[in-house]
mmCIF file of C-alpha atoms in Angstrom:
data_model
loop_
_atom_site.group_PDB
_atom_site.id
_atom_site.type_symbol
_atom_site.label_atom_id
_atom_site.label_comp_id
_atom_site.label_asym_id
_atom_site.label_seq_id
_atom_site.Cartn_x
_atom_site.Cartn_y
_atom_site.Cartn_z
ATOM 1 C CA MET X 1 -35.628 16.398 32.043
ATOM 2 C CA ALA X 2 -34.087 14.982 28.913
ATOM 3 C CA ARG X 3 -33.289 18.183 27.659
ATOM 4 C CA ILE X 4 -32.273 20.075 30.594
ATOM 5 C CA LEU X 5 -29.074 17.242 30.665
ATOM 6 C CA ASP X 6 -29.177 17.445 27.691
ATOM 7 C CA ALA X 7 -28.663 20.783 27.296
ATOM 8 C CA ALA X 8 -25.973 20.815 30.412
ATOM 9 C CA GLY X 9 -23.739 18.611 28.791
ATOM 10 C CA ALA X 10 -23.211 21.033 25.743
ATOM 11 C CA VAL X 11 -22.529 23.528 27.712
ATOM 12 C CA PHE X 12 -19.917 21.633 30.386
ATOM 13 C CA VAL X 13 -18.218 20.812 26.591
ATOM 14 C CA GLU X 14 -17.854 24.347 25.496
ATOM 15 C CA LYS X 15 -17.235 25.401 28.731
ATOM 16 C CA GLY X 16 -16.222 23.415 31.109
ATOM 17 C CA VAL X 17 -17.271 22.285 34.427
ATOM 18 C CA GLU X 18 -16.369 25.571 36.345
ATOM 19 C CA GLY X 19 -17.641 27.864 33.886
ATOM 20 C CA ALA X 20 -20.615 26.835 33.042
ATOM 21 C CA THR X 21 -23.418 28.810 34.723
ATOM 22 C CA MET X 22 -27.049 27.658 35.520
ATOM 23 C CA THR X 23 -28.521 30.185 33.440
ATOM 24 C CA GLU X 24 -27.004 29.470 30.732
ATOM 25 C CA ILE X 25 -27.813 25.010 30.831
ATOM 26 C CA ALA X 26 -31.438 27.096 31.745
ATOM 27 C CA ALA X 27 -31.467 29.350 28.020
ATOM 28 C CA ARG X 28 -29.956 26.769 26.073
ATOM 29 C CA SER X 29 -32.648 24.911 26.950
ATOM 30 C CA GLY X 30 -35.232 27.086 27.200
ATOM 31 C CA THR X 31 -36.335 26.112 30.643
ATOM 32 C CA ALA X 32 -37.181 28.584 33.165
ATOM 33 C CA ILE X 33 -33.997 29.122 36.251
ATOM 34 C CA GLY X 34 -36.759 28.840 38.850
ATOM 35 C CA SER X 35 -38.340 25.221 36.702
ATOM 36 C CA LEU X 36 -34.256 24.462 36.412
ATOM 37 C CA TYR X 37 -33.902 25.252 40.249
ATOM 38 C CA ARG X 38 -36.291 22.949 41.262
ATOM 39 C CA PHE X 39 -35.296 20.109 39.235
ATOM 40 C CA PHE X 40 -31.303 20.273 39.931
ATOM 41 C CA PRO X 41 -31.108 22.843 43.270
ATOM 42 C CA THR X 42 -26.346 22.623 41.835
ATOM 43 C CA ARG X 43 -24.371 22.446 38.444
ATOM 44 C CA GLU X 44 -22.419 19.803 40.752
ATOM 45 C CA SER X 45 -26.109 18.045 40.797
ATOM 46 C CA ILE X 46 -27.432 17.953 36.821
ATOM 47 C CA ALA X 47 -23.454 17.197 36.762
ATOM 48 C CA THR X 48 -24.485 13.845 38.789
ATOM 49 C CA THR X 49 -27.873 13.340 36.757
ATOM 50 C CA LEU X 50 -25.309 12.824 33.875
ATOM 51 C CA LEU X 51 -23.260 11.054 35.198
ATOM 52 C CA GLU X 52 -25.563 8.618 36.344
ATOM 53 C CA ARG X 53 -27.665 7.826 33.560
ATOM 54 C CA PHE X 54 -24.674 7.510 30.931
ATOM 55 C CA ILE X 55 -23.564 5.279 33.388
ATOM 56 C CA HIS X 56 -27.371 3.645 33.321
ATOM 57 C CA ASP X 57 -27.929 3.458 29.428
ATOM 58 C CA ARG X 58 -24.137 2.143 29.464
ATOM 59 C CA LEU X 59 -25.444 -1.256 31.432
ATOM 60 C CA GLU X 60 -28.637 -1.373 30.111
ATOM 61 C CA ALA X 61 -27.567 -1.175 26.574
ATOM 62 C CA LEU X 62 -24.753 -4.089 27.488
ATOM 63 C CA ASP X 63 -27.613 -6.432 29.321
ATOM 64 C CA ARG X 64 -29.746 -5.881 26.413
ATOM 65 C CA ILE X 65 -26.470 -7.350 24.125
ATOM 66 C CA CYS X 66 -26.514 -10.175 26.356
ATOM 67 C CA ALA X 67 -29.901 -10.980 26.669
ATOM 68 C CA THR X 68 -29.843 -10.845 22.879
ATOM 69 C CA THR X 69 -26.415 -13.075 22.137
ATOM 70 C CA GLY X 70 -26.460 -16.348 22.093
ATOM 71 C CA PRO X 71 -23.743 -19.102 21.496
ATOM 72 C CA GLY X 72 -21.040 -18.984 18.778
ATOM 73 C CA GLU X 73 -23.063 -15.326 17.775
ATOM 74 C CA TRP X 74 -19.470 -13.399 17.507
ATOM 75 C CA GLU X 75 -20.102 -10.912 15.016
ATOM 76 C CA ASP X 76 -23.945 -10.100 16.754
ATOM 77 C CA ALA X 77 -22.220 -9.155 20.083
ATOM 78 C CA ALA X 78 -18.913 -7.428 18.281
ATOM 79 C CA THR X 79 -21.806 -5.186 17.050
ATOM 80 C CA GLY X 80 -23.298 -4.142 19.252
ATOM 81 C CA LEU X 81 -20.255 -3.340 21.393
ATOM 82 C CA MET X 82 -18.224 -1.736 18.210
ATOM 83 C CA GLN X 83 -21.729 0.577 18.376
ATOM 84 C CA LEU X 84 -22.001 0.990 21.807
ATOM 85 C CA TRP X 85 -18.634 2.344 22.454
ATOM 86 C CA LEU X 86 -18.896 4.039 19.452
ATOM 87 C CA GLY X 87 -21.712 5.460 19.661
ATOM 88 C CA ARG X 88 -22.844 8.646 21.561
ATOM 89 C CA ARG X 89 -19.598 10.885 20.867
ATOM 90 C CA ALA X 90 -21.258 14.046 22.555
ATOM 91 C CA GLU X 91 -21.915 11.724 25.520
ATOM 92 C CA ARG X 92 -18.883 10.646 26.127
ATOM 93 C CA ASP X 93 -16.935 13.557 25.660
ATOM 94 C CA TYR X 94 -18.589 15.464 28.718
ATOM 95 C CA THR X 95 -18.275 12.563 30.601
ATOM 96 C CA THR X 96 -14.868 12.163 30.206
ATOM 97 C CA LEU X 97 -14.798 16.005 31.568
ATOM 98 C CA LEU X 98 -17.563 15.351 34.588
ATOM 99 C CA MET X 99 -15.358 12.332 36.120
ATOM 100 C CA ALA X 100 -12.618 14.738 35.415
ATOM 101 C CA ALA X 101 -13.585 17.003 37.953
ATOM 102 C CA ARG X 102 -15.629 14.511 40.654
ATOM 103 C CA PRO X 103 -13.403 14.316 43.750
ATOM 104 C CA ASP X 104 -13.578 11.011 43.772
ATOM 105 C CA ALA X 105 -13.256 9.432 40.206
ATOM 106 C CA GLU X 106 -10.615 6.887 40.832
ATOM 107 C CA THR X 107 -12.982 5.491 42.784
ATOM 108 C CA VAL X 108 -16.336 5.224 41.255
ATOM 109 C CA THR X 109 -14.426 5.228 37.964
ATOM 110 C CA LYS X 110 -12.970 2.015 39.111
ATOM 111 C CA GLU X 111 -16.301 0.916 40.624
ATOM 112 C CA TRP X 112 -18.029 1.851 37.325
ATOM 113 C CA ARG X 113 -14.968 0.130 35.060
ATOM 114 C CA ALA X 114 -15.824 -3.471 37.311
ATOM 115 C CA ARG X 115 -19.834 -3.145 36.604
ATOM 116 C CA PHE X 116 -18.932 -3.030 32.729
ATOM 117 C CA LEU X 117 -16.447 -6.034 33.745
ATOM 118 C CA SER X 118 -18.472 -8.331 35.177
ATOM 119 C CA ARG X 119 -21.545 -7.656 31.746
ATOM 120 C CA VAL X 120 -18.621 -8.164 29.372
ATOM 121 C CA ILE X 121 -17.773 -11.478 31.202
ATOM 122 C CA ALA X 122 -20.916 -12.605 31.262
ATOM 123 C CA LEU X 123 -20.892 -12.093 27.568
ATOM 124 C CA LEU X 124 -17.554 -13.950 27.126
ATOM 125 C CA ALA X 125 -19.180 -16.980 28.511
ATOM 126 C CA GLN X 126 -21.695 -16.490 26.633
ATOM 127 C CA VAL X 127 -20.859 -16.685 23.411
ATOM 128 C CA HIS X 128 -18.344 -18.426 23.877
ATOM 129 C CA PRO X 129 -18.510 -21.365 26.791
ATOM 130 C CA PRO X 130 -16.106 -23.175 25.759
ATOM 131 C CA ALA X 131 -13.519 -20.753 27.117
ATOM 132 C CA ARG X 132 -15.798 -19.267 29.873
ATOM 133 C CA ASP X 133 -11.853 -19.336 32.027
ATOM 134 C CA SER X 134 -10.410 -17.206 30.381
ATOM 135 C CA ALA X 135 -13.115 -15.253 30.179
ATOM 136 C CA PRO X 136 -12.292 -13.306 33.059
ATOM 137 C CA ALA X 137 -9.178 -11.697 30.884
ATOM 138 C CA ARG X 138 -10.580 -11.925 27.778
ATOM 139 C CA GLY X 139 -13.090 -9.253 29.547
ATOM 140 C CA VAL X 140 -10.083 -6.309 31.034
ATOM 141 C CA VAL X 141 -8.282 -6.456 27.936
ATOM 142 C CA LEU X 142 -11.871 -6.251 24.994
ATOM 143 C CA LEU X 143 -12.421 -3.373 27.640
ATOM 144 C CA HIS X 144 -9.054 -1.666 27.524
ATOM 145 C CA VAL X 145 -9.761 -2.088 23.387
ATOM 146 C CA LEU X 146 -12.764 -0.645 23.289
ATOM 147 C CA LYS X 147 -12.625 1.996 25.267
ATOM 148 C CA LEU X 148 -9.623 3.042 23.057
ATOM 149 C CA ALA X 149 -11.666 2.229 20.102
ATOM 150 C CA PRO X 150 -13.357 6.422 20.648
ATOM 151 C CA GLN X 151 -9.797 7.489 19.974
ATOM 152 C CA LEU X 152 -8.897 5.761 17.069
ATOM 153 C CA VAL X 153 -12.326 6.023 15.144
ATOM 154 C CA THR X 154 -13.363 9.795 15.061
ATOM 155 C CA GLY X 155 -14.453 10.231 11.104
ATOM 156 C CA GLU X 156 -16.374 8.357 8.472
ATOM 157 C CA ASP X 157 -12.373 7.690 6.783
ATOM 158 C CA ASP X 158 -10.953 6.436 9.617
ATOM 159 C CA ALA X 159 -13.911 2.339 7.937
ATOM 160 C CA ALA X 160 -9.777 0.826 7.914
ATOM 161 C CA ILE X 161 -9.417 1.006 11.601
ATOM 162 C CA GLU X 162 -12.719 0.353 12.784
ATOM 163 C CA GLY X 163 -12.422 -2.691 10.404
ATOM 164 C CA GLU X 164 -9.392 -3.918 12.271
ATOM 165 C CA LEU X 165 -10.891 -2.820 15.645
ATOM 166 C CA ARG X 166 -13.633 -5.059 14.925
ATOM 167 C CA LYS X 167 -11.106 -7.887 14.354
ATOM 168 C CA ILE X 168 -9.569 -8.027 17.960
ATOM 169 C CA VAL X 169 -13.065 -7.832 18.855
ATOM 170 C CA LEU X 170 -14.540 -11.205 17.559
ATOM 171 C CA ARG X 171 -11.214 -12.493 17.925
ATOM 172 C CA LEU X 172 -11.689 -12.337 22.029
ATOM 173 C CA LEU X 173 -15.801 -13.456 22.089
ATOM 174 C CA ALA X 174 -13.802 -16.474 19.585
ATOM 175 C CA ALA X 175 -10.853 -16.374 21.828
ATOM 176 C CA ARG X 176 -9.341 -18.138 18.390
#
């Protein structure tokens, strides 16, 4: 099933949500069209599964960062967050595209953002307990910085930009 989803993501990015066909997704994934329809009866069901997988993976990664980062471990938390937001560019690209195509995009985006924010606030409070009261406000700022990071760091030549973003992330984690 992962092969189908990966192929679908690539087709959605290349052709757009409306331009992608089940036939092309089946061909790209090396899956018989009948088998594709057995797993996913519609193109929308593939899109929904891709979005759910992306969010689930992101939330699990945030949970892992929280589980492995203790008080004062700002560097570890910053590394984990930067890797999470700068990695897996292809998935981020099709997720953005698929979300924009949803009629309920605003509602779903708010729900997911709230789930991300709660985990980021927990991480902020965990790595710097004395600044627990400011964690909600810092969490909002941190999520916006992380959301912007992939647009600013697009290649290997952007190491200086990534370094500056990391400084901002560290400052928010350490509440300095």
